[in-house]
Amino acid sequence: MATPCEADLNNALAGGVEQYFQIANFEIHQDEIFLENSDRYIMLRKSAIAAFETLGIPSRMSEEWKYTNVAKALKRAWVQFPLKTEKLTENDIRSCLIPGLDAHILVFLNGIRVPFTESDSNHEVVRDFGEFISNSNVSPMDNESDAFDALNLAFANDGAIINIPDNSVLDKPLYLLYISSHDDNLFVQNRNVIDIGKNSEATIIEARISLSSNNDFQVFSNNVTEIRCANNSNLDHYQFQIKGQSTTASINKYLVKQEADSTYTSTNINLGGQLVRNNVEVVHEGEGCETNLSGLYHLISDQHLDNHTLIDHKMPNCNSNELYIGILDDHSTGVFNGKVLVRKDAQKTNAFQSNKNILLTDDAKMNAKPQLEIYADDVKCSHGATTGQMNQEALFYLRSRGISKKLAQTMLMEAFMKEVLDKIKIEELKNFLTNILELRLNISH
Amino acid sequence: MNGKNEILKAVTQQDYKYGFVSKFDSDKAPVGLNEDIIRLISSKKKEPKWLLDIRLKAFKHWLTLMDKEPAWAHIHYPKINFQDIIYYAAPKKKKELNSLDEVDPEMLKTFDKLGISIEEQKKLSGVAVDVVIDSVSVKTTFKDTLAKLGIIFCSFSEAVQEHPELVKKYMGSVVPYTDNFYAALNSAVFTDGSFCYIPKGVRCPMELSTYFRINEANTGQFERTLLIAEEGSYVSYLEGCTAPMRDENQLHAAVVELIAYKDAEIKYSTVQNWYPGNKEGKGGIFNFVTKRGICKGEHSKISWTQVETGSAITWKYPSVILKGDYSVGEFYSIALTNNFQQADTGTKMLHIGKNTTSTIISKGVSAGKSNNSYRGLVRISKSASNARNFSQCDSLLLSSECGAHTFPYIEINNKTAIVEHEATTSKVGEDQIFYCNQRGLDTEQAISMIVNGYCKEVLKKLPMEFAVEAQKLLSLSLEGSVG
């Protein structure tokens, strides 16, 4: 039995590209679903619905979605708020933990936060979602906004609200674990807010793990994370997605606002998900900011990954570095769309961007669109994009020393990926991901 | 840094030196565009029915695109009223001309001012020139010499009359009228252009050259160039453009099609110096051009070289379809924008054949309040095994109010492809200027040297006569401030 709201959502999504989101019944049912919401939040949700109705689901005609057909992935009957609560055993959760890593742990099951016995989920940095959103300064959605952001604001009813107070250092990494386990087509939307106070420092790890083994059903998650790095703060942000190659699709949006002298470092490792779109938008609102974005992907079967980044250099004396590296196997498709925007006042900007890809088969595809849009003259900006196959000479070198072809290829791929893996500062996380990658490379080759 | 500012000032304030209007009588069609105008153009040109049919088909298609004017480029301009343009203006032909003595003296003066004294060219440099004024070809030199080798080099209208089978076979085969908005418009209303055919195994002994000039007010120029290089042939083709200074914007929408067969090579160079508008951004040519070549046979090669210094707006993407195995595509470009000029230019390299290679070198220089964008596509099809591409797009910023942008699209569908793209944006390095100063060069000379050195990679690809002109064009403004 679908609730009225689910019916609306399905109405909306089933229409695909042509038919816009119709949520005529939204107002009638809002009270049932968002009982605890304040007037302000309801107003926000209404503005978001209106915006989404106008914007519609982006088609490939839209420049930003040129290489990703999201409408196709949405054509299913979705359940938004599962009535039956899945139960996770402690062992289930344990299987998703990073061996040896001591961390604060927050667990979300199918988009809803669930208690985890060992975790200190009531840690002082975590706020209540409903309460926070109601009082937050999220601005109403307008027709300029992004359709999926609007959809998220309209329906999201849980998320991680993290607040690191001024002048403090989070003692150990915060591990946000999003688990999906379902026997239905599930549409999950979380809205996270991460606020790093002045002179503060934190490390946050986000993991998306699918525990479903039933390939008939999909989970589509549309997440938005708003991040603010206050003056002189430092956020080390890791995201990884493993498993769910045929059962999960996700759109992850990260909106990062950096104030003066702050550092935001994001490392994204993508191995899972059938269709994944990462939107990272970083805005420099003060001088002296530093932004480091890196990404690593290894795609197999028919996986599709679209990494979209925008670095908006609004202020002078800021630096940004981007490095996205990937290996594409089987029928997979990779997309990299990185834009560096240097506004008129952003003098003395240094912006570097690099995207490197290896294609392993003739059915794999890579579409890259690195862009520079520069309105200031005293800047140093560059980007590079390469796509090719494994270095044949290096392969020959290894082979001539008696190394089997398979091993030689694996060695070269590992070396290629090392550039991003080496950026992971948490040893346990690095080992964990390296092991998964090695296993994967050995299986697929 | 005072000297440097002067130079930048000089760059921004350089005057357009081709801004004269020639006073010869011209034969104009009424303002506006409809089927009757197209029939009028066609009948004026004494065209066969099949060509009129193509025009009308293109016009019908264009009408369906009316609200789909391309808006994706990084350029801003007032909406063009296509009904406010004269689509046909020809210098009035009084009688058939046999020698230069019979040419309208006013026209000869125009050639002199353009710096392409036809006679001189003919005698000294041995360049065959086709001059197109207001989209009608007025003079082709060296025709007879070329004819002996079997080379056809004439105006497009002449080709329609004398070689209809060739025109019919190739026109629209690379850029069909359905290709885009401006290609459809051009296919409907084009009035003249150049036609060139190089027979099998012939190496064209001289540079072929076309000068385009818009003279009349309110006219649009719509020319078509069709160039066919048969198996094993070689041709180097040059194209130059100028226009008078006028306050209103004028439209130029050309189509260029190149076809290279097995082992053939086409080298196509352009120095585009349409009137860029004045310092306040008033007037200037809107340049919307579709240029594309196809490497049909194995080992064929098409090379585009362009120096874009003119036009208020440039919208131009000379492309190569690399269909034949082992074919080669090249694109070398310098785009210099000043004042309020806007350029959105680049290339498309479409790799279809095996072992195809392409090279893209783009150098953008922005000054004043201009915006300069590189937009390019490199697509490696599934069939294009062992394709190789190298792209380099550099931008140089000369003022704090200009913009330099890079929008490359890279689509790889074959694992054996090796594709590299790199782009940099920076201003003239203070350390480079300092280095030159240290060695006794003043700042003006240093900047001139650095800009020239920066463009050298492309300049050296131009045929010599053009390289000199292009270098002059680039450094004219810089020299102005020296001494």
PDB file of C-alpha atoms in Angstrom, chain B residues 16-152:
ATOM      1  CA  TYR B  16      40.560  49.800 -37.537  1.00  0.00           C
ATOM      2  CA  LYS B  17      42.468  50.574 -40.675  1.00  0.00           C
ATOM      3  CA  TYR B  18      40.267  48.855 -43.228  1.00  0.00           C
ATOM      4  CA  GLY B  19      37.218  50.955 -42.398  1.00  0.00           C
ATOM      5  CA  PHE B  20      36.771  52.694 -45.742  1.00  0.00           C
ATOM      6  CA  VAL B  21      33.675  52.455 -47.924  1.00  0.00           C
ATOM      7  CA  SER B  22      34.152  52.068 -51.643  1.00  0.00           C
ATOM      8  CA  LYS B  23      31.776  54.029 -53.804  1.00  0.00           C
ATOM      9  CA  PHE B  24      30.804  51.807 -56.617  1.00  0.00           C
ATOM     10  CA  ASP B  25      27.300  51.374 -57.805  1.00  0.00           C
ATOM     11  CA  SER B  26      25.721  48.336 -56.451  1.00  0.00           C
ATOM     12  CA  ASP B  27      22.773  46.285 -57.337  1.00  0.00           C
ATOM     13  CA  LYS B  28      20.740  45.511 -54.234  1.00  0.00           C
ATOM     14  CA  ALA B  29      17.761  43.395 -53.434  1.00  0.00           C
ATOM     15  CA  PRO B  30      15.006  44.873 -51.238  1.00  0.00           C
ATOM     16  CA  VAL B  31      15.360  44.530 -47.490  1.00  0.00           C
ATOM     17  CA  GLY B  32      13.990  41.380 -45.895  1.00  0.00           C
ATOM     18  CA  LEU B  33      13.826  37.683 -46.438  1.00  0.00           C
ATOM     19  CA  ASN B  34      11.104  35.603 -48.046  1.00  0.00           C
ATOM     20  CA  GLU B  35      10.750  33.100 -50.844  1.00  0.00           C
ATOM     21  CA  ASP B  36      10.609  35.846 -53.440  1.00  0.00           C
ATOM     22  CA  ILE B  37      13.978  37.196 -52.380  1.00  0.00           C
ATOM     23  CA  ILE B  38      15.456  33.731 -52.717  1.00  0.00           C
ATOM     24  CA  ARG B  39      13.912  33.356 -56.163  1.00  0.00           C
ATOM     25  CA  LEU B  40      15.302  36.781 -57.033  1.00  0.00           C
ATOM     26  CA  ILE B  41      18.821  35.849 -55.934  1.00  0.00           C
ATOM     27  CA  SER B  42      18.582  32.606 -57.811  1.00  0.00           C
ATOM     28  CA  SER B  43      17.364  34.253 -61.007  1.00  0.00           C
ATOM     29  CA  LYS B  44      19.960  37.042 -60.768  1.00  0.00           C
ATOM     30  CA  LYS B  45      22.574  34.333 -60.659  1.00  0.00           C
ATOM     31  CA  LYS B  46      20.889  32.490 -63.521  1.00  0.00           C
ATOM     32  CA  GLU B  47      20.858  29.352 -61.423  1.00  0.00           C
ATOM     33  CA  PRO B  48      19.533  25.981 -62.493  1.00  0.00           C
ATOM     34  CA  LYS B  49      16.334  24.753 -60.919  1.00  0.00           C
ATOM     35  CA  TRP B  50      17.963  22.126 -58.682  1.00  0.00           C
ATOM     36  CA  LEU B  51      19.882  24.813 -56.883  1.00  0.00           C
ATOM     37  CA  LEU B  52      16.786  26.944 -56.384  1.00  0.00           C
ATOM     38  CA  ASP B  53      15.089  23.863 -54.954  1.00  0.00           C
ATOM     39  CA  ILE B  54      17.905  23.381 -52.467  1.00  0.00           C
ATOM     40  CA  ARG B  55      17.656  27.037 -51.485  1.00  0.00           C
ATOM     41  CA  LEU B  56      13.917  26.817 -50.941  1.00  0.00           C
ATOM     42  CA  LYS B  57      14.227  23.589 -48.983  1.00  0.00           C
ATOM     43  CA  ALA B  58      16.875  25.191 -46.795  1.00  0.00           C
ATOM     44  CA  PHE B  59      14.682  28.259 -46.308  1.00  0.00           C
ATOM     45  CA  LYS B  60      11.720  26.115 -45.249  1.00  0.00           C
ATOM     46  CA  HIS B  61      13.953  24.301 -42.804  1.00  0.00           C
ATOM     47  CA  TRP B  62      15.339  27.587 -41.505  1.00  0.00           C
ATOM     48  CA  LEU B  63      11.834  28.854 -40.808  1.00  0.00           C
ATOM     49  CA  THR B  64      11.266  25.862 -38.534  1.00  0.00           C
ATOM     50  CA  LEU B  65      14.384  26.861 -36.593  1.00  0.00           C
ATOM     51  CA  MET B  66      13.259  30.453 -36.061  1.00  0.00           C
ATOM     52  CA  ASP B  67      12.994  30.123 -32.299  1.00  0.00           C
ATOM     53  CA  LYS B  68      16.009  27.841 -32.059  1.00  0.00           C
ATOM     54  CA  GLU B  69      18.765  30.319 -32.731  1.00  0.00           C
ATOM     55  CA  PRO B  70      21.823  28.795 -31.058  1.00  0.00           C
ATOM     56  CA  ALA B  71      22.223  30.294 -27.600  1.00  0.00           C
ATOM     57  CA  TRP B  72      24.786  27.962 -26.070  1.00  0.00           C
ATOM     58  CA  ALA B  73      27.858  29.978 -26.989  1.00  0.00           C
ATOM     59  CA  HIS B  74      29.453  32.295 -24.443  1.00  0.00           C
ATOM     60  CA  ILE B  75      28.418  35.419 -26.358  1.00  0.00           C
ATOM     61  CA  HIS B  76      25.790  38.077 -25.801  1.00  0.00           C
ATOM     62  CA  TYR B  77      24.312  40.201 -28.523  1.00  0.00           C
ATOM     63  CA  PRO B  78      21.044  41.896 -29.356  1.00  0.00           C
ATOM     64  CA  LYS B  79      18.613  39.709 -31.215  1.00  0.00           C
ATOM     65  CA  ILE B  80      19.233  39.834 -34.935  1.00  0.00           C
ATOM     66  CA  ASN B  81      16.285  40.949 -37.017  1.00  0.00           C
ATOM     67  CA  PHE B  82      16.664  38.758 -40.064  1.00  0.00           C
ATOM     68  CA  GLN B  83      14.024  40.781 -41.899  1.00  0.00           C
ATOM     69  CA  ASP B  84      16.132  43.916 -41.623  1.00  0.00           C
ATOM     70  CA  ILE B  85      18.964  42.716 -43.804  1.00  0.00           C
ATOM     71  CA  ILE B  86      19.621  43.073 -47.516  1.00  0.00           C
ATOM     72  CA  TYR B  87      20.392  39.600 -48.746  1.00  0.00           C
ATOM     73  CA  TYR B  88      21.816  40.516 -52.097  1.00  0.00           C
ATOM     74  CA  ALA B  89      24.130  43.375 -53.036  1.00  0.00           C
ATOM     75  CA  ALA B  90      26.460  43.138 -55.997  1.00  0.00           C
ATOM     76  CA  PRO B  91      28.813  45.709 -57.394  1.00  0.00           C
ATOM     77  CA  LYS B  92      26.922  46.624 -60.589  1.00  0.00           C
ATOM     78  CA  LYS B  93      28.316  44.794 -63.560  1.00  0.00           C
ATOM     79  CA  LYS B  94      28.382  47.065 -66.554  1.00  0.00           C
ATOM     80  CA  LYS B  95      29.832  44.627 -68.994  1.00  0.00           C
ATOM     81  CA  GLU B  96      31.926  41.500 -69.019  1.00  0.00           C
ATOM     82  CA  LEU B  97      35.531  42.288 -68.221  1.00  0.00           C
ATOM     83  CA  ASN B  98      38.522  40.868 -69.951  1.00  0.00           C
ATOM     84  CA  SER B  99      41.430  42.658 -68.436  1.00  0.00           C
ATOM     85  CA  LEU B 100      42.104  44.681 -65.352  1.00  0.00           C
ATOM     86  CA  ASP B 101      42.044  47.924 -67.354  1.00  0.00           C
ATOM     87  CA  GLU B 102      38.346  47.525 -67.736  1.00  0.00           C
ATOM     88  CA  VAL B 103      37.703  47.135 -64.048  1.00  0.00           C
ATOM     89  CA  ASP B 104      35.986  49.969 -62.258  1.00  0.00           C
ATOM     90  CA  PRO B 105      38.830  52.203 -61.036  1.00  0.00           C
ATOM     91  CA  GLU B 106      37.039  52.618 -57.734  1.00  0.00           C
ATOM     92  CA  MET B 107      37.225  48.890 -57.279  1.00  0.00           C
ATOM     93  CA  LEU B 108      40.903  48.781 -58.064  1.00  0.00           C
ATOM     94  CA  LYS B 109      41.353  51.449 -55.428  1.00  0.00           C
ATOM     95  CA  THR B 110      39.567  49.181 -52.997  1.00  0.00           C
ATOM     96  CA  PHE B 111      41.997  46.407 -53.748  1.00  0.00           C
ATOM     97  CA  ASP B 112      44.874  48.752 -53.176  1.00  0.00           C
ATOM     98  CA  LYS B 113      43.488  49.812 -49.843  1.00  0.00           C
ATOM     99  CA  LEU B 114      43.005  46.214 -48.930  1.00  0.00           C
ATOM    100  CA  GLY B 115      46.660  45.780 -49.612  1.00  0.00           C
ATOM    101  CA  ILE B 116      46.021  43.170 -52.241  1.00  0.00           C
ATOM    102  CA  SER B 117      46.858  44.995 -55.407  1.00  0.00           C
ATOM    103  CA  ILE B 118      45.790  42.279 -57.757  1.00  0.00           C
ATOM    104  CA  GLU B 119      48.337  43.025 -60.444  1.00  0.00           C
ATOM    105  CA  GLU B 120      51.125  43.099 -57.961  1.00  0.00           C
ATOM    106  CA  GLN B 121      50.018  39.895 -56.403  1.00  0.00           C
ATOM    107  CA  LYS B 122      49.837  38.361 -59.803  1.00  0.00           C
ATOM    108  CA  LYS B 123      53.335  39.360 -60.790  1.00  0.00           C
ATOM    109  CA  LEU B 124      55.289  39.255 -57.611  1.00  0.00           C
ATOM    110  CA  SER B 125      53.970  36.695 -55.280  1.00  0.00           C
ATOM    111  CA  GLY B 126      52.244  34.394 -57.684  1.00  0.00           C
ATOM    112  CA  VAL B 127      49.166  34.060 -55.522  1.00  0.00           C
ATOM    113  CA  ALA B 128      45.926  33.399 -57.305  1.00  0.00           C
ATOM    114  CA  VAL B 129      43.267  35.631 -55.783  1.00  0.00           C
ATOM    115  CA  ASP B 130      39.507  35.521 -55.877  1.00  0.00           C
ATOM    116  CA  VAL B 131      37.965  38.707 -54.505  1.00  0.00           C
ATOM    117  CA  VAL B 132      34.452  38.610 -53.152  1.00  0.00           C
ATOM    118  CA  ILE B 133      32.821  41.955 -52.397  1.00  0.00           C
ATOM    119  CA  ASP B 134      29.413  41.935 -50.762  1.00  0.00           C
ATOM    120  CA  SER B 135      29.231  38.281 -51.488  1.00  0.00           C
ATOM    121  CA  VAL B 136      29.744  38.509 -55.227  1.00  0.00           C
ATOM    122  CA  SER B 137      33.000  37.400 -56.697  1.00  0.00           C
ATOM    123  CA  VAL B 138      34.510  40.217 -58.745  1.00  0.00           C
ATOM    124  CA  LYS B 139      37.889  39.037 -59.790  1.00  0.00           C
ATOM    125  CA  THR B 140      39.765  35.821 -60.042  1.00  0.00           C
ATOM    126  CA  THR B 141      43.377  35.986 -61.083  1.00  0.00           C
ATOM    127  CA  PHE B 142      45.604  33.328 -62.561  1.00  0.00           C
ATOM    128  CA  LYS B 143      42.637  31.341 -63.694  1.00  0.00           C
ATOM    129  CA  ASP B 144      44.169  30.357 -66.994  1.00  0.00           C
ATOM    130  CA  THR B 145      47.472  29.240 -65.519  1.00  0.00           C
ATOM    131  CA  LEU B 146      45.639  27.013 -63.125  1.00  0.00           C
ATOM    132  CA  ALA B 147      43.314  25.682 -65.805  1.00  0.00           C
ATOM    133  CA  LYS B 148      46.289  24.179 -67.620  1.00  0.00           C
ATOM    134  CA  LEU B 149      46.823  21.881 -64.662  1.00  0.00           C
ATOM    135  CA  GLY B 150      43.164  21.020 -64.573  1.00  0.00           C
ATOM    136  CA  ILE B 151      42.622  23.039 -61.428  1.00  0.00           C
ATOM    137  CA  ILE B 152      39.319  24.831 -61.260  1.00  0.00           C
TER     138      ILE B 152
END
